mmCIF file of C-alpha atoms and ligand atoms in Angstrom:
data_model
loop_
_atom_site.group_PDB
_atom_site.id
_atom_site.type_symbol
_atom_site.label_atom_id
_atom_site.label_comp_id
_atom_site.label_asym_id
_atom_site.label_seq_id
_atom_site.Cartn_x
_atom_site.Cartn_y
_atom_site.Cartn_z
ATOM 1 C CA MET Z 1052 -87.759 -187.269 40.845
ATOM 2 C CA GLY Z 1053 -84.769 -186.313 41.195
ATOM 3 C CA HIS Z 1054 -82.232 -184.125 39.233
ATOM 4 C CA THR Z 1055 -78.338 -183.781 38.349
ATOM 5 C CA VAL Z 1056 -76.694 -180.870 39.153
ATOM 6 C CA ALA Z 1057 -73.263 -179.992 37.951
ATOM 7 C CA LEU Z 1058 -71.101 -177.965 40.537
ATOM 8 C CA ASN Z 1059 -68.458 -176.213 38.511
ATOM 9 C CA PHE Z 1060 -65.976 -174.710 40.652
ATOM 10 C CA GLU Z 1061 -63.499 -171.688 40.374
ATOM 11 C CA ASP Z 1062 -60.930 -173.867 39.388
ATOM 12 C CA GLY Z 1063 -62.394 -175.719 36.719
ATOM 13 C CA VAL Z 1064 -63.064 -178.858 38.409
ATOM 14 C CA THR Z 1065 -66.641 -180.491 37.640
ATOM 15 C CA ARG Z 1066 -68.387 -182.671 40.734
ATOM 16 C CA PHE Z 1067 -71.728 -184.195 39.607
ATOM 17 C CA ILE Z 1068 -74.284 -184.621 42.336
ATOM 18 C CA ASP Z 1069 -78.117 -185.759 42.409
ATOM 19 C CA CYS Z 1070 -80.652 -184.448 44.169
ATOM 20 C CA MET Z 1071 -82.982 -185.909 45.294
ATOM 21 C CA GLY Z 1072 -87.245 -185.435 46.034
ATOM 22 C CA ASN Z 1073 -87.443 -181.894 47.364
ATOM 23 C CA GLU Z 1074 -83.385 -181.668 48.746
ATOM 24 C CA THR Z 1075 -81.816 -178.038 48.266
ATOM 25 C CA VAL Z 1076 -78.711 -177.791 46.073
ATOM 26 C CA ALA Z 1077 -77.120 -177.225 49.537
ATOM 27 C CA ASP Z 1078 -78.224 -180.417 51.200
ATOM 28 C CA ALA Z 1079 -77.675 -182.854 48.227
ATOM 29 C CA SER Z 1080 -73.848 -181.464 47.968
ATOM 30 C CA TYR Z 1081 -72.903 -181.731 52.186
ATOM 31 C CA ARG Z 1082 -75.028 -185.195 51.933
ATOM 32 C CA VAL Z 1083 -71.866 -186.253 49.442
ATOM 33 C CA GLY Z 1084 -69.205 -184.570 51.266
ATOM 34 C CA ILE Z 1085 -69.154 -181.373 49.138
ATOM 35 C CA ASN Z 1086 -68.787 -178.354 51.203
ATOM 36 C CA ILE Z 1087 -70.081 -175.711 49.041
ATOM 37 C CA PRO Z 1088 -69.753 -172.140 50.500
ATOM 38 C CA LEU Z 1089 -72.301 -171.581 53.357
ATOM 39 C CA ASP Z 1090 -73.146 -169.789 56.426
ATOM 40 C CA CYS Z 1091 -76.766 -168.939 57.890
ATOM 41 C CA ARG Z 1092 -78.667 -172.052 55.285
ATOM 42 C CA ASP Z 1093 -81.621 -169.760 55.857
ATOM 43 C CA GLY Z 1094 -81.773 -167.460 52.974
ATOM 44 C CA ALA Z 1095 -80.474 -164.360 55.009
ATOM 45 C CA CYS Z 1096 -76.482 -163.879 54.716
ATOM 46 C CA GLY Z 1097 -75.600 -164.735 50.606
ATOM 47 C CA THR Z 1098 -72.742 -166.840 51.198
ATOM 48 C CA CYS Z 1099 -74.007 -169.566 48.974
ATOM 49 C CA LYS Z 1100 -74.672 -167.451 46.294
ATOM 50 C CA THR Z 1101 -74.306 -169.227 42.879
ATOM 51 C CA PHE Z 1102 -74.676 -168.983 39.107
ATOM 52 C CA VAL Z 1103 -76.788 -171.063 37.435
ATOM 53 C CA GLU Z 1104 -75.005 -171.605 33.477
ATOM 54 C CA SER Z 1105 -78.528 -173.815 32.919
ATOM 55 C CA GLY Z 1106 -81.545 -175.474 33.888
ATOM 56 C CA ALA Z 1107 -85.049 -174.651 35.797
ATOM 57 C CA TYR Z 1108 -85.127 -174.154 40.007
ATOM 58 C CA ASP Z 1109 -87.252 -173.196 42.344
ATOM 59 C CA GLY Z 1110 -85.868 -170.049 43.999
ATOM 60 C CA GLY Z 1111 -87.278 -170.830 47.563
ATOM 61 C CA ASP Z 1112 -87.384 -168.182 49.718
ATOM 62 C CA TYR Z 1113 -85.178 -165.596 51.059
ATOM 63 C CA ILE Z 1114 -84.489 -161.635 51.906
ATOM 64 C CA GLU Z 1115 -83.135 -159.003 49.703
ATOM 65 C CA ASP Z 1116 -80.248 -158.305 51.399
ATOM 66 C CA ALA Z 1117 -79.065 -161.918 50.704
ATOM 67 C CA LEU Z 1118 -80.475 -161.988 46.890
ATOM 68 C CA THR Z 1119 -81.102 -158.809 45.102
ATOM 69 C CA ASP Z 1120 -84.152 -159.020 42.435
ATOM 70 C CA GLU Z 1121 -81.610 -157.826 40.185
ATOM 71 C CA GLU Z 1122 -79.092 -160.634 40.930
ATOM 72 C CA ALA Z 1123 -82.168 -163.036 40.461
ATOM 73 C CA ALA Z 1124 -82.847 -161.986 37.368
ATOM 74 C CA GLN Z 1125 -79.004 -162.539 35.856
ATOM 75 C CA GLY Z 1126 -79.220 -166.090 37.031
ATOM 76 C CA TYR Z 1127 -77.871 -165.936 40.570
ATOM 77 C CA GLY Z 1128 -79.752 -168.107 43.164
ATOM 78 C CA LEU Z 1129 -78.882 -169.417 46.791
ATOM 79 C CA ALA Z 1130 -77.414 -173.234 47.223
ATOM 80 C CA CYS Z 1131 -79.005 -173.331 50.456
ATOM 81 C CA GLN Z 1132 -82.668 -172.684 49.261
ATOM 82 C CA MET Z 1133 -82.440 -173.718 45.414
ATOM 83 C CA ARG Z 1134 -84.690 -177.020 44.243
ATOM 84 C CA PRO Z 1135 -83.695 -177.801 41.339
ATOM 85 C CA LYS Z 1136 -87.121 -178.271 38.682
ATOM 86 C CA SER Z 1137 -84.263 -179.865 35.767
ATOM 87 C CA ASP Z 1138 -80.805 -181.011 35.627
ATOM 88 C CA LEU Z 1139 -78.677 -177.980 36.813
ATOM 89 C CA VAL Z 1140 -75.352 -176.526 35.870
ATOM 90 C CA LEU Z 1141 -74.212 -173.977 38.736
ATOM 91 C CA ARG Z 1142 -70.835 -171.862 39.089
ATOM 92 C CA VAL Z 1143 -69.346 -172.319 42.360
ATOM 93 C CA ALA Z 1144 -68.159 -169.456 43.727
ATOM 94 C CA ALA Z 1145 -65.201 -171.257 45.424
ATOM 95 C CA CYS Z 1146 -62.465 -173.588 44.075
ATOM 96 C CA ALA Z 1147 -62.810 -177.166 44.710
ATOM 97 C CA ASP Z 1148 -60.140 -177.779 47.207
ATOM 98 C CA ALA Z 1149 -61.690 -175.415 49.591
ATOM 99 C CA CYS Z 1150 -65.142 -177.608 49.436
ATOM 100 C CA LYS Z 1151 -63.291 -180.560 50.643
ATOM 101 C CA THR Z 1152 -63.368 -182.158 47.245
ATOM 102 C CA ARG Z 1153 -61.189 -182.745 43.754
ATOM 103 C CA PRO Z 1154 -61.888 -184.136 40.554
ATOM 104 C CA ALA Z 1155 -62.544 -187.526 40.042
ATOM 105 C CA THR Z 1156 -60.135 -190.375 39.626
ATOM 106 C CA HIS Z 1157 -61.633 -193.106 36.587
ATOM 107 C CA ALA Z 1158 -59.935 -196.700 36.094
ATOM 108 C CA ALA Z 1159 -60.492 -196.822 32.218
ATOM 109 C CA GLU Z 1160 -59.711 -199.489 29.188
ATOM 110 C CA ILE Z 1161 -58.624 -198.332 25.394
ATOM 111 C CA ALA Z 1162 -61.858 -199.420 23.376
ATOM 112 C CA SER Z 1163 -60.612 -198.671 19.929
ATOM 113 C CA LEU Z 1164 -57.695 -196.588 18.328
ATOM 114 C CA THR Z 1165 -57.728 -195.387 14.952
ATOM 115 C CA ARG Z 1166 -54.719 -193.392 13.169
ATOM 116 C CA LEU Z 1167 -57.283 -191.146 11.196
ATOM 117 C CA SER Z 1168 -53.924 -189.159 9.201
ATOM 118 C CA ASP Z 1169 -50.371 -189.023 9.527
ATOM 119 C CA SER Z 1170 -51.310 -186.052 11.831
ATOM 120 C CA THR Z 1171 -54.228 -187.149 13.831
ATOM 121 C CA THR Z 1172 -55.485 -190.500 16.206
ATOM 122 C CA VAL Z 1173 -58.389 -190.795 17.657
ATOM 123 C CA PHE Z 1174 -59.125 -193.490 20.555
ATOM 124 C CA SER Z 1175 -62.073 -194.115 22.581
ATOM 125 C CA VAL Z 1176 -61.811 -195.313 26.621
ATOM 126 C CA ARG Z 1177 -64.817 -197.437 28.100
ATOM 127 C CA VAL Z 1178 -65.208 -196.805 31.967
ATOM 128 C CA GLY Z 1179 -66.210 -199.636 34.555
ATOM 129 C CA ALA Z 1180 -68.695 -197.449 36.331
ATOM 130 C CA GLY Z 1181 -70.524 -196.839 32.785
ATOM 131 C CA PRO Z 1182 -71.331 -193.313 30.785
ATOM 132 C CA LEU Z 1183 -69.340 -190.697 32.346
ATOM 133 C CA ALA Z 1184 -70.918 -187.299 33.514
ATOM 134 C CA PHE Z 1185 -69.433 -184.224 31.843
ATOM 135 C CA LEU Z 1186 -70.537 -181.374 30.295
ATOM 136 C CA PRO Z 1187 -69.742 -180.792 26.342
ATOM 137 C CA GLY Z 1188 -66.322 -179.129 25.996
ATOM 138 C CA GLN Z 1189 -64.897 -180.364 28.834
ATOM 139 C CA TYR Z 1190 -61.756 -182.236 29.293
ATOM 140 C CA VAL Z 1191 -59.603 -184.993 31.463
ATOM 141 C CA ASN Z 1192 -56.011 -185.079 32.368
ATOM 142 C CA ILE Z 1193 -54.573 -188.665 31.288
ATOM 143 C CA GLN Z 1194 -51.852 -190.156 33.384
ATOM 144 C CA VAL Z 1195 -49.389 -191.657 30.460
ATOM 145 C CA PRO Z 1196 -48.902 -194.727 30.953
ATOM 146 C CA GLY Z 1197 -45.368 -195.860 31.934
ATOM 147 C CA SER Z 1198 -44.705 -192.032 32.965
ATOM 148 C CA GLU Z 1199 -44.857 -190.079 35.955
ATOM 149 C CA GLN Z 1200 -47.115 -187.277 33.902
ATOM 150 C CA GLN Z 1201 -50.217 -186.022 32.583
ATOM 151 C CA ARG Z 1202 -51.733 -184.924 29.466
ATOM 152 C CA SER Z 1203 -55.180 -183.111 28.906
ATOM 153 C CA TYR Z 1204 -58.068 -184.509 26.197
ATOM 154 C CA SER Z 1205 -61.105 -182.991 25.502
ATOM 155 C CA PHE Z 1206 -63.829 -185.124 24.834
ATOM 156 C CA SER Z 1207 -64.790 -185.663 21.383
ATOM 157 C CA SER Z 1208 -67.892 -187.783 22.263
ATOM 158 C CA PRO Z 1209 -70.528 -186.326 23.645
ATOM 159 C CA PRO Z 1210 -71.959 -186.884 27.342
ATOM 160 C CA GLY Z 1211 -74.007 -190.090 28.044
ATOM 161 C CA ALA Z 1212 -72.005 -192.286 25.107
ATOM 162 C CA SER Z 1213 -71.110 -195.879 26.368
ATOM 163 C CA GLU Z 1214 -67.442 -194.828 25.351
ATOM 164 C CA ALA Z 1215 -65.622 -191.303 25.997
ATOM 165 C CA GLU Z 1216 -63.411 -190.567 22.900
ATOM 166 C CA PHE Z 1217 -60.806 -188.288 22.140
ATOM 167 C CA LEU Z 1218 -59.324 -186.753 19.133
ATOM 168 C CA VAL Z 1219 -55.309 -186.404 19.373
ATOM 169 C CA ARG Z 1220 -52.918 -184.716 17.690
ATOM 170 C CA ASN Z 1221 -49.633 -186.502 16.846
ATOM 171 C CA ILE Z 1222 -46.363 -184.630 18.048
ATOM 172 C CA PRO Z 1223 -43.105 -186.913 16.556
ATOM 173 C CA GLY Z 1224 -41.711 -188.106 19.646
ATOM 174 C CA GLY Z 1225 -44.526 -186.708 21.620
ATOM 175 C CA LEU Z 1226 -44.864 -188.784 25.176
ATOM 176 C CA MET Z 1227 -48.778 -189.687 24.450
ATOM 177 C CA THR Z 1228 -48.131 -189.805 20.997
ATOM 178 C CA SER Z 1229 -45.498 -192.600 21.543
ATOM 179 C CA PHE Z 1230 -47.710 -194.400 23.876
ATOM 180 C CA LEU Z 1231 -50.455 -194.340 21.594
ATOM 181 C CA GLU Z 1232 -48.351 -195.644 18.806
ATOM 182 C CA GLY Z 1233 -47.546 -198.689 20.206
ATOM 183 C CA VAL Z 1234 -50.858 -199.330 22.627
ATOM 184 C CA GLN Z 1235 -53.569 -201.813 21.843
ATOM 185 C CA PRO Z 1236 -57.381 -201.837 22.589
ATOM 186 C CA GLY Z 1237 -57.893 -203.643 26.042
ATOM 187 C CA ALA Z 1238 -54.896 -201.587 27.706
ATOM 188 C CA SER Z 1239 -55.678 -199.841 31.203
ATOM 189 C CA LEU Z 1240 -55.327 -196.611 31.783
ATOM 190 C CA SER Z 1241 -56.286 -193.692 34.029
ATOM 191 C CA PHE Z 1242 -57.133 -189.909 34.239
ATOM 192 C CA THR Z 1243 -59.189 -187.318 36.232
ATOM 193 C CA GLY Z 1244 -61.826 -185.293 35.815
ATOM 194 C CA PRO Z 1245 -63.949 -183.758 34.214
ATOM 195 C CA VAL Z 1246 -62.073 -180.382 34.515
ATOM 196 C CA GLY Z 1247 -62.894 -177.398 31.950
ATOM 197 C CA SER Z 1248 -64.863 -174.239 32.083
ATOM 198 C CA PHE Z 1249 -65.010 -174.008 28.420
ATOM 199 C CA TYR Z 1250 -68.368 -176.080 27.761
ATOM 200 C CA LEU Z 1251 -71.537 -175.352 26.403
ATOM 201 C CA ARG Z 1252 -74.256 -173.038 27.965
ATOM 202 C CA ASP Z 1253 -77.474 -173.031 27.028
ATOM 203 C CA VAL Z 1254 -78.085 -171.684 23.596
ATOM 204 C CA ARG Z 1255 -80.080 -168.328 23.581
ATOM 205 C CA ARG Z 1256 -78.327 -166.277 20.650
ATOM 206 C CA PRO Z 1257 -76.762 -167.744 17.440
ATOM 207 C CA VAL Z 1258 -73.322 -169.173 18.142
ATOM 208 C CA LEU Z 1259 -70.378 -169.221 16.354
ATOM 209 C CA MET Z 1260 -67.686 -172.099 16.926
ATOM 210 C CA LEU Z 1261 -63.823 -171.413 15.998
ATOM 211 C CA ALA Z 1262 -61.676 -174.753 15.551
ATOM 212 C CA GLY Z 1263 -58.307 -175.196 14.881
ATOM 213 C CA GLY Z 1264 -56.486 -178.431 14.766
ATOM 214 C CA THR Z 1265 -57.834 -180.819 16.776
ATOM 215 C CA GLY Z 1266 -59.233 -178.321 18.722
ATOM 216 C CA LEU Z 1267 -62.086 -179.534 17.003
ATOM 217 C CA ALA Z 1268 -62.782 -182.312 19.693
ATOM 218 C CA PRO Z 1269 -64.898 -180.146 22.051
ATOM 219 C CA PHE Z 1270 -67.238 -178.845 19.190
ATOM 220 C CA LEU Z 1271 -67.854 -182.395 18.519
ATOM 221 C CA SER Z 1272 -69.030 -183.074 21.682
ATOM 222 C CA MET Z 1273 -70.799 -179.906 21.884
ATOM 223 C CA LEU Z 1274 -72.071 -180.542 18.470
ATOM 224 C CA GLU Z 1275 -73.496 -184.127 19.199
ATOM 225 C CA ARG Z 1276 -75.493 -183.000 22.661
ATOM 226 C CA LEU Z 1277 -76.769 -180.522 20.345
ATOM 227 C CA ALA Z 1278 -78.194 -182.282 17.495
ATOM 228 C CA ALA Z 1279 -79.247 -184.797 20.517
ATOM 229 C CA ILE Z 1280 -81.463 -181.527 22.002
ATOM 230 C CA GLY Z 1281 -82.084 -179.532 19.038
ATOM 231 C CA THR Z 1282 -81.567 -175.810 18.889
ATOM 232 C CA ALA Z 1283 -83.440 -173.090 16.270
ATOM 233 C CA TYR Z 1284 -80.553 -170.867 16.937
ATOM 234 C CA PRO Z 1285 -78.048 -170.845 13.798
ATOM 235 C CA VAL Z 1286 -74.688 -172.682 14.983
ATOM 236 C CA HIS Z 1287 -71.999 -172.110 12.224
ATOM 237 C CA LEU Z 1288 -68.635 -173.846 12.674
ATOM 238 C CA VAL Z 1289 -65.529 -172.586 10.996
ATOM 239 C CA TYR Z 1290 -62.993 -175.664 10.961
ATOM 240 C CA GLY Z 1291 -59.472 -174.606 10.043
ATOM 241 C CA VAL Z 1292 -56.146 -176.918 9.658
ATOM 242 C CA THR Z 1293 -52.374 -176.252 8.608
ATOM 243 C CA HIS Z 1294 -52.309 -179.052 6.456
ATOM 244 C CA ASP Z 1295 -54.797 -181.107 4.257
ATOM 245 C CA ALA Z 1296 -54.120 -184.665 6.413
ATOM 246 C CA ASP Z 1297 -55.016 -182.625 9.335
ATOM 247 C CA LEU Z 1298 -58.578 -182.269 7.496
ATOM 248 C CA VAL Z 1299 -60.365 -184.943 9.800
ATOM 249 C CA GLN Z 1300 -64.256 -186.251 10.862
ATOM 250 C CA VAL Z 1301 -65.743 -183.774 8.657
ATOM 251 C CA ASP Z 1302 -68.189 -187.146 7.817
ATOM 252 C CA ARG Z 1303 -69.142 -186.551 11.540
ATOM 253 C CA LEU Z 1304 -69.361 -182.737 10.999
ATOM 254 C CA GLU Z 1305 -72.338 -183.324 7.972
ATOM 255 C CA ALA Z 1306 -73.686 -185.882 10.084
ATOM 256 C CA VAL Z 1307 -74.723 -183.448 12.708
ATOM 257 C CA ALA Z 1308 -75.799 -180.832 9.962
ATOM 258 C CA ALA Z 1309 -78.025 -183.540 8.814
ATOM 259 C CA ARG Z 1310 -79.526 -183.873 12.122
ATOM 260 C CA LEU Z 1311 -79.178 -180.276 13.216
ATOM 261 C CA PRO Z 1312 -81.125 -177.639 10.722
ATOM 262 C CA SER Z 1313 -79.188 -175.075 11.934
ATOM 263 C CA PHE Z 1314 -75.931 -176.365 11.623
ATOM 264 C CA THR Z 1315 -73.554 -174.807 9.056
ATOM 265 C CA PHE Z 1316 -70.044 -175.575 8.752
ATOM 266 C CA GLU Z 1317 -67.030 -174.992 6.743
ATOM 267 C CA THR Z 1318 -63.283 -175.973 6.657
ATOM 268 C CA CYS Z 1319 -60.506 -174.413 5.208
ATOM 269 C CA VAL Z 1320 -56.553 -175.093 4.906
ATOM 270 C CA ALA Z 1321 -53.498 -172.735 5.594
ATOM 271 C CA ASP Z 1322 -51.128 -174.597 3.706
ATOM 272 C CA ALA Z 1323 -50.699 -172.886 0.089
ATOM 273 C CA ALA Z 1324 -49.880 -176.208 -1.534
ATOM 274 C CA SER Z 1325 -53.132 -177.217 -0.920
ATOM 275 C CA ALA Z 1326 -55.783 -177.923 -3.321
ATOM 276 C CA HIS Z 1327 -58.661 -177.274 -0.682
ATOM 277 C CA PRO Z 1328 -60.840 -175.130 -2.254
ATOM 278 C CA ARG Z 1329 -60.576 -172.756 1.048
ATOM 279 C CA LYS Z 1330 -57.114 -171.292 1.599
ATOM 280 C CA GLY Z 1331 -56.737 -169.481 4.285
ATOM 281 C CA TYR Z 1332 -56.679 -168.922 8.245
ATOM 282 C CA VAL Z 1333 -60.068 -169.190 9.548
ATOM 283 C CA THR Z 1334 -60.979 -165.053 10.725
ATOM 284 C CA GLN Z 1335 -60.123 -165.156 6.712
ATOM 285 C CA HIS Z 1336 -63.495 -167.375 6.284
ATOM 286 C CA LEU Z 1337 -65.507 -165.306 8.618
ATOM 287 C CA ASP Z 1338 -68.826 -163.766 7.463
ATOM 288 C CA ALA Z 1339 -70.626 -160.619 9.122
ATOM 289 C CA SER Z 1340 -73.630 -163.011 8.932
ATOM 290 C CA HIS Z 1341 -71.904 -165.475 11.394
ATOM 291 C CA LEU Z 1342 -71.348 -162.456 13.800
ATOM 292 C CA ASN Z 1343 -74.844 -161.427 13.847
ATOM 293 C CA ALA Z 1344 -73.817 -157.486 14.646
ATOM 294 C CA GLY Z 1345 -72.100 -158.419 17.583
ATOM 295 C CA ASP Z 1346 -75.105 -160.718 19.527
ATOM 296 C CA VAL Z 1347 -73.499 -164.053 19.014
ATOM 297 C CA ASP Z 1348 -71.891 -166.293 21.559
ATOM 298 C CA VAL Z 1349 -68.183 -167.351 20.561
ATOM 299 C CA TYR Z 1350 -66.394 -170.352 21.111
ATOM 300 C CA LEU Z 1351 -63.142 -170.732 20.183
ATOM 301 C CA CYS Z 1352 -60.341 -173.670 20.904
ATOM 302 C CA GLY Z 1353 -57.074 -174.819 19.118
ATOM 303 C CA PRO Z 1354 -53.429 -174.137 19.881
ATOM 304 C CA PRO Z 1355 -51.921 -171.504 21.567
ATOM 305 C CA ALA Z 1356 -50.574 -169.339 17.980
ATOM 306 C CA MET Z 1357 -54.240 -169.811 16.857
ATOM 307 C CA VAL Z 1358 -56.171 -168.461 19.569
ATOM 308 C CA GLU Z 1359 -53.966 -165.715 20.115
ATOM 309 C CA ALA Z 1360 -54.729 -164.888 16.155
ATOM 310 C CA VAL Z 1361 -58.290 -165.074 16.410
ATOM 311 C CA ARG Z 1362 -58.476 -163.275 19.487
ATOM 312 C CA GLY Z 1363 -56.212 -160.568 18.190
ATOM 313 C CA TYR Z 1364 -58.396 -160.145 15.080
ATOM 314 C CA PHE Z 1365 -61.770 -159.692 17.066
ATOM 315 C CA GLY Z 1366 -59.952 -156.560 18.774
ATOM 316 C CA GLU Z 1367 -58.548 -155.291 16.111
ATOM 317 C CA GLN Z 1368 -61.939 -155.215 14.009
ATOM 318 C CA GLY Z 1369 -63.487 -154.015 17.613
ATOM 319 C CA ILE Z 1370 -66.015 -157.129 17.583
ATOM 320 C CA ALA Z 1371 -67.723 -157.666 20.920
ATOM 321 C CA PRO Z 1372 -69.278 -160.783 20.749
ATOM 322 C CA THR Z 1373 -72.042 -161.365 23.683
ATOM 323 C CA SER Z 1374 -70.193 -164.215 25.177
ATOM 324 C CA PHE Z 1375 -66.609 -165.233 24.108
ATOM 325 C CA HIS Z 1376 -64.991 -168.533 25.567
ATOM 326 C CA PHE Z 1377 -62.045 -170.031 24.871
ATOM 327 C CA GLU Z 1378 -59.698 -172.605 25.506
ATOM 328 C CA LYS Z 1379 -55.470 -172.850 24.360
ATOM 329 C CA PHE Z 1380 -53.870 -176.475 24.051
ATOM 330 C CA SER Z 1381 -51.281 -175.581 25.589
ATOM 331 C CA PRO Z 1382 -48.537 -178.187 25.583
ATOM 332 C CA SER Z 1383 -47.571 -177.053 29.177
ATOM 333 C CA GLY Z 1384 -51.100 -176.585 30.824
ATOM 334 C CA VAL Z 1385 -54.665 -175.395 30.530
ATOM 335 C CA VAL Z 1386 -55.392 -172.078 29.493
ATOM 336 C CA THR Z 1387 -59.251 -171.527 29.574
ATOM 337 C CA GLY Z 1388 -60.869 -168.135 29.611
ATOM 338 C CA SER Z 1389 -64.494 -166.360 28.964
ATOM 339 C CA VAL Z 1390 -64.968 -162.908 28.483
HETATM 340 C C1 FAD E 2462 -57.122 -178.008 28.627
HETATM 341 C C2 FAD E 2462 -56.361 -178.710 27.258
HETATM 342 C C3 FAD E 2462 -57.046 -179.862 26.502
HETATM 343 C C4 FAD E 2462 -56.235 -180.225 25.439
HETATM 344 N N1 FAD E 2462 -57.147 -181.114 24.607
HETATM 345 C C5 FAD E 2462 -56.353 -181.848 23.540
HETATM 346 C C6 FAD E 2462 -57.202 -182.482 22.500
HETATM 347 O O1 FAD E 2462 -58.460 -182.838 22.618
HETATM 348 N N2 FAD E 2462 -56.287 -182.806 21.757
HETATM 349 C C7 FAD E 2462 -55.508 -182.894 20.968
HETATM 350 O O2 FAD E 2462 -54.475 -183.252 19.952
HETATM 351 N N3 FAD E 2462 -54.433 -182.001 22.292
HETATM 352 C C8 FAD E 2462 -54.906 -181.798 23.173
HETATM 353 N N4 FAD E 2462 -54.419 -180.680 24.239
HETATM 354 C C9 FAD E 2462 -52.763 -180.648 24.036
HETATM 355 C C10 FAD E 2462 -52.127 -182.052 24.679
HETATM 356 O O3 FAD E 2462 -52.677 -181.692 26.238
HETATM 357 C C11 FAD E 2462 -50.678 -182.601 24.655
HETATM 358 O O4 FAD E 2462 -50.286 -181.044 24.832
HETATM 359 C C12 FAD E 2462 -50.845 -182.606 23.245
HETATM 360 O O5 FAD E 2462 -50.846 -183.693 22.412
HETATM 361 C C13 FAD E 2462 -48.915 -183.297 22.702
HETATM 362 O O6 FAD E 2462 -49.078 -184.254 23.897
HETATM 363 P P1 FAD E 2462 -47.455 -185.584 23.508
HETATM 364 O O7 FAD E 2462 -47.628 -185.811 25.110
HETATM 365 O O8 FAD E 2462 -47.785 -186.582 22.370
HETATM 366 O O9 FAD E 2462 -46.406 -184.240 23.309
HETATM 367 P P2 FAD E 2462 -45.049 -183.743 24.593
HETATM 368 O O10 FAD E 2462 -44.137 -185.421 24.869
HETATM 369 O O11 FAD E 2462 -46.179 -183.064 25.204
HETATM 370 O O12 FAD E 2462 -44.321 -183.035 23.457
HETATM 371 C C14 FAD E 2462 -43.195 -183.278 22.458
HETATM 372 C C15 FAD E 2462 -42.722 -182.096 22.290
HETATM 373 O O13 FAD E 2462 -43.186 -181.231 21.403
HETATM 374 C C16 FAD E 2462 -43.787 -179.752 21.549
HETATM 375 N N5 FAD E 2462 -45.109 -179.907 21.258
HETATM 376 C C17 FAD E 2462 -46.156 -180.167 22.170
HETATM 377 N N6 FAD E 2462 -47.278 -180.049 21.367
HETATM 378 C C18 FAD E 2462 -47.311 -179.466 20.760
HETATM 379 C C19 FAD E 2462 -47.681 -178.441 19.623
HETATM 380 N N7 FAD E 2462 -48.929 -178.765 19.469
HETATM 381 N N8 FAD E 2462 -47.306 -177.737 18.360
HETATM 382 C C20 FAD E 2462 -45.730 -177.877 18.618
HETATM 383 N N9 FAD E 2462 -45.123 -178.618 19.101
HETATM 384 C C21 FAD E 2462 -45.640 -179.110 20.293
HETATM 385 C C22 FAD E 2462 -43.393 -179.920 23.361
HETATM 386 O O14 FAD E 2462 -43.233 -178.266 23.768
HETATM 387 C C23 FAD E 2462 -42.493 -180.869 23.297
HETATM 388 O O15 FAD E 2462 -41.207 -180.417 22.938
HETATM 389 C C24 FAD E 2462 -54.990 -180.077 25.411
HETATM 390 C C25 FAD E 2462 -54.432 -179.137 26.255
HETATM 391 C C26 FAD E 2462 -54.762 -178.717 27.275
HETATM 392 C C27 FAD E 2462 -54.133 -177.688 27.908
HETATM 393 S S1 FES E 2463 -76.293 -169.715 53.226
HETATM 394 FE FE1 FES E 2463 -76.633 -168.155 53.812
HETATM 395 S S2 FES E 2463 -78.390 -167.381 52.090
HETATM 396 FE FE2 FES E 2463 -77.687 -169.548 52.004
#
C-alpha cells in the first residue's frame, strides 16, 4: 500500500508525493522530479538527513556516521533509506528551489461567499483536481484578479474537505477586500501553495491555541482535523477580537467541542464598550492550568501587534513552553516562526 509524504522545505513550501509499495522517500521524490539533498544513496553520508514531524516509518540500514542513535531517537531519519509505514510529514533541510521544485499553482472557482459581519467574510473555492492536500494551519498566496498582486490566506477548512475555505478580515479600500465585495460565486481565481511552517504537529502533550481576529482561520482547520482524528490531550483555545462584530464562527468552535471532548475554548473582546462577559486581551484570559507548567505546545496567530504582545507577555512572565509556533498576518508578507 502507498502512503502520502508531505515534504516541507525550509522556505515553507510543501509538496506532497506518493510513496509506493516498498519505495524509499528519496526514490519517490526523484521519480516526480523533486531533487531532495542526496549523495551516497546508501545510508553512509548523512546528506539526506530529514526531520520526521509525524508518522511511522522503517528507518532502513545506515551507519552511525550518517545518523547517530541520538538523532534517530530525536526523530531524524535518512530519506534514502526511509520507507513509510503511514503518511509522513518531513522537514527537508533545503529550500524548494534548490530541490528543483516550487509551490503548486491551482486554478479555482469561488463556490460560496458569505459576509459574516461588517468586519469578516468567509469564502470557499472549488479546485478542479479535487480536494487539495495541505497541512492544517498552512496558507496559500491568492492572485487577486484584475491586479498583479497576491494576498496570503490561511485555510479555515480541514484537509480533505471538498471545498477549501478562507476567513478574511474586511479592510476598507483593501485590494482583496474590494475584489470580494464585488465578486459572485462561479468567478475564477488562482493561487499557489500550500505554504507555511505554521501547521499542527503531532499532539503529544496539552496544546494551547491563541487566536487574534481572523487569525482564527488556521485554528479552525487544525481543530476540525483534530476532531476527525481525536486526541485525549487537553486542547484549549483563547480567541480574542477587538470589537463584537469581529467575533465569528463561534458555532463551529462549539461543534468541535461537541465532537472532541478534550477541547475547550473561550472568547474575549478588547473593546471597553462591549457587552461581552470576558473583556480584554487573550493574555488576560490565560490560566496557569492551560500552561501546564510549561509542558505545552503553544500556537499563536493573529495581527502582528497581537502576536508581538503575546510573545512579549510570555517573555516577561518567564513562560517557556515545550514548543512555540506563531504566524503573523502581516500585510506585507509572511512572518512565521517556531521556538
Ligand atoms: C501567512 C499569512 C496568512 C494570512 N492569512 C490571513 C487570513 O487567513 N485571513 C485574513 O483576513 N488575513 C490573512 N492574512 C493577511 C492578508 O494577506 C492581507 O494582508 C489582508 O487580508 C489585507 O488584504 P487587502 O488586499 O484587503 O488589503 P490591502 O490592499 O493589502 O491593504 C489596504 C491598506 O490597509 C492596510 N492594512 C492591511 N491589512 C491591515 C490590517 N490587518 N490592519 C490594518 N491595516 C491593514 C495596508 O497596509 C494598506 O494600507 C495573512 C497574511 C499572511 C502573511
Ligand atoms: S544520501 Fe547518503 S545517507 Fe542518504
